[in-house]
C-alpha cells in the first residue's frame, strides 16, 4: 500500500489493559470479523479532524509502549461512533473495562492492522507545524497527535 505525501494521520499511543495485549486481542477480532472496534477513551480527538483523516484514507498509526519495544502498527478505519459499536466486534476484555471505568470516548472501526517499520515514522511531522514526530513522541504525555506524511510511504 502507498500513502501519498501530505496525508493526514492520527498517531495513537496505547497501553495494554491488565494481562490483555491490545494488538493481539484486536488482531484476533479483526481476523474473525473482518473489522474491529477500538475505543479511544479519556481525551477524545477532534471529530472534524478525524473526519478529514477518514477522507484521506482513514490511517492511524498505533504506537506500543516503550516497555513493549516502541513498535508501530498501521491501521485503517472506515467509521466512528460516539454511541458505541453497532455489533460485538471488539475484544471481550472491553466488557470488564467498560464496567469498571468511566469510559466516555469515541469508537473507531478498524478494517486493517499491520506492523510497520519504525523508519516510516521518520517521514511524519506534526500536522500543525513541520516538527518531526520523532522529536516529540518521547517527550510528550499525550495519547494521540495529528501528523502528516512528508513524502510518499510504502507499507
Short mmCIF file of C-alpha atoms in Angstrom, two decimals:
data_model
loop_
_atom_site.label_atom_id
_atom_site.label_comp_id
_atom_site.label_asym_id
_atom_site.label_seq_id
_atom_site.Cartn_x
_atom_site.Cartn_y
_atom_site.Cartn_z
CA UNK A 1 0.00 0.00 0.00
CA UNK A 2 1.18 3.52 -0.76
CA UNK A 3 0.29 6.53 1.38
CA UNK A 4 0.75 9.76 -0.54
CA UNK A 5 2.67 12.83 0.59
CA UNK A 6 0.67 15.26 2.73
CA UNK A 7 -1.85 12.70 4.02
CA UNK A 8 -3.30 13.36 7.49
CA UNK A 9 -2.88 10.53 10.01
CA UNK A 10 -3.83 10.01 13.65
CA UNK A 11 -0.90 8.76 15.74
CA UNK A 12 -2.34 6.97 18.75
CA UNK A 13 -0.34 5.70 21.73
CA UNK A 14 -1.96 2.93 23.71
CA UNK A 15 -1.24 0.59 26.57
CA UNK A 16 -2.38 -2.92 27.28
CA UNK A 17 -5.25 -3.46 29.69
CA UNK A 18 -4.28 -5.74 32.56
CA UNK A 19 -2.95 -9.00 31.08
CA UNK A 20 -4.51 -8.43 27.66
CA UNK A 21 -2.37 -7.49 24.67
CA UNK A 22 -4.06 -4.64 22.83
CA UNK A 23 -2.60 -5.65 19.46
CA UNK A 24 -3.17 -9.40 19.83
CA UNK A 25 -6.74 -9.04 21.07
CA UNK A 26 -7.74 -6.56 18.36
CA UNK A 27 -5.99 -8.55 15.63
CA UNK A 28 -7.84 -11.71 16.63
CA UNK A 29 -11.24 -10.00 16.36
CA UNK A 30 -10.22 -8.32 13.09
CA UNK A 31 -9.25 -11.69 11.60
CA UNK A 32 -12.52 -13.30 12.74
CA UNK A 33 -14.94 -10.47 11.93
CA UNK A 34 -13.26 -8.51 9.14
CA UNK A 35 -13.20 -5.41 11.34
CA UNK A 36 -12.66 -4.49 14.98
CA UNK A 37 -13.75 -1.56 17.13
CA UNK A 38 -11.19 0.37 19.16
CA UNK A 39 -12.31 2.61 22.00
CA UNK A 40 -10.38 5.84 22.47
CA UNK A 41 -11.40 6.90 25.97
CA UNK A 42 -10.22 9.84 28.03
CA UNK A 43 -9.27 12.86 25.96
CA UNK A 44 -11.01 12.47 22.62
CA UNK A 45 -9.59 13.63 19.27
CA UNK A 46 -11.46 16.40 17.46
CA UNK A 47 -14.13 14.66 15.38
CA UNK A 48 -13.71 17.13 12.48
CA UNK A 49 -10.03 16.22 12.29
CA UNK A 50 -10.91 12.53 12.41
CA UNK A 51 -13.34 13.09 9.52
CA UNK A 52 -10.52 14.71 7.50
CA UNK A 53 -8.28 11.75 8.29
CA UNK A 54 -11.05 9.38 7.22
CA UNK A 55 -11.41 11.33 3.97
CA UNK A 56 -7.63 10.97 3.45
CA UNK A 57 -7.88 7.17 3.67
CA UNK A 58 -8.54 6.65 7.38
CA UNK A 59 -4.97 5.99 8.51
CA UNK A 60 -4.00 5.58 12.15
CA UNK A 61 -0.54 4.72 13.42
CA UNK A 62 -0.63 2.85 16.73
CA UNK A 63 2.46 3.02 18.93
CA UNK A 64 3.23 0.42 21.59
CA UNK A 65 4.70 1.49 24.93
CA UNK A 66 8.47 1.66 25.35
CA UNK A 67 8.39 -1.45 27.56
CA UNK A 68 6.90 -3.36 24.63
CA UNK A 69 9.52 -2.24 22.13
CA UNK A 70 8.19 1.06 20.77
CA UNK A 71 6.67 -0.81 17.84
CA UNK A 72 4.35 0.81 15.31
CA UNK A 73 1.27 -0.51 13.53
CA UNK A 74 -0.65 0.97 10.65
CA UNK A 75 -4.42 0.76 10.96
CA UNK A 76 -7.12 1.90 8.62
CA UNK A 77 -10.61 2.91 9.74
CA UNK A 78 -13.87 3.44 7.92
CA UNK A 79 -16.25 4.77 10.56
CA UNK A 80 -16.59 6.20 14.07
CA UNK A 81 -19.28 6.28 16.73
CA UNK A 82 -19.84 8.20 19.94
CA UNK A 83 -22.64 5.82 20.90
CA UNK A 84 -20.72 2.56 20.81
CA UNK A 85 -20.34 -0.15 18.19
CA UNK A 86 -23.29 -1.45 16.22
CA UNK A 87 -22.02 -5.02 16.71
CA UNK A 88 -19.85 -7.00 19.14
CA UNK A 89 -16.68 -6.88 17.04
CA UNK A 90 -14.37 -5.82 19.84
CA UNK A 91 -12.16 -7.72 22.30
CA UNK A 92 -14.05 -9.43 25.12
CA UNK A 93 -11.97 -7.64 27.77
CA UNK A 94 -13.74 -4.40 26.86
CA UNK A 95 -16.78 -5.68 28.75
CA UNK A 96 -14.94 -5.59 32.10
CA UNK A 97 -13.12 -2.40 31.14
CA UNK A 98 -16.39 -0.65 30.37
CA UNK A 99 -17.97 -1.92 33.61
CA UNK A 100 -15.07 -0.75 35.79
CA UNK A 101 -14.24 2.62 34.30
CA UNK A 102 -15.99 5.82 33.35
CA UNK A 103 -15.30 5.36 29.67
CA UNK A 104 -16.68 8.14 27.63
CA UNK A 105 -14.96 8.07 24.32
CA UNK A 106 -15.11 7.51 20.63
CA UNK A 107 -15.27 4.11 18.97
CA UNK A 108 -13.25 3.70 15.77
CA UNK A 109 -13.96 0.81 13.37
CA UNK A 110 -10.65 -0.65 12.13
CA UNK A 111 -10.55 -2.66 8.90
CA UNK A 112 -6.79 -3.19 8.65
CA UNK A 113 -3.95 -3.56 11.16
CA UNK A 114 -0.35 -4.26 10.13
CA UNK A 115 3.01 -3.88 11.84
CA UNK A 116 5.22 -1.32 10.09
CA UNK A 117 8.91 -0.49 10.16
CA UNK A 118 9.97 2.18 12.65
CA UNK A 119 11.74 4.04 9.84
CA UNK A 120 8.35 5.09 8.47
CA UNK A 121 7.96 7.40 11.47
CA UNK A 122 10.90 9.42 10.12
CA UNK A 123 8.56 10.56 7.33
CA UNK A 124 5.95 12.06 9.65
CA UNK A 125 5.66 15.59 11.02
CA UNK A 126 3.13 17.22 13.31
CA UNK A 127 0.14 18.40 11.29
CA UNK A 128 0.09 21.82 12.98
CA UNK A 129 3.70 22.57 12.10
CA UNK A 130 6.59 20.83 10.50
CA UNK A 131 8.22 19.39 13.61
CA UNK A 132 9.33 15.77 13.11
CA UNK A 133 7.27 13.28 15.11
CA UNK A 134 10.41 11.61 16.46
CA UNK A 135 11.46 14.92 18.05
CA UNK A 136 8.22 14.99 20.02
CA UNK A 137 6.85 11.48 20.57
CA UNK A 138 9.04 10.52 23.54
CA UNK A 139 8.85 13.95 25.18
CA UNK A 140 5.08 14.27 25.48
CA UNK A 141 2.46 12.51 27.56
CA UNK A 142 -0.37 13.00 25.06
CA UNK A 143 -2.06 9.80 23.95
CA UNK A 144 -2.61 10.99 20.40
CA UNK A 145 -1.39 13.54 17.89
CA UNK A 146 -2.32 14.59 14.41
CA UNK A 147 0.51 14.06 11.94
CA UNK A 148 1.06 14.10 8.20
CA UNK A 149 3.40 12.46 5.74
CA UNK A 150 6.39 14.39 4.37
CA UNK A 151 6.68 12.15 1.32
CA UNK A 152 5.18 9.01 -0.14
CA UNK A 153 5.23 5.99 2.17
CA UNK A 154 5.08 2.39 1.01
CA UNK A 155 3.97 -0.16 3.59
#
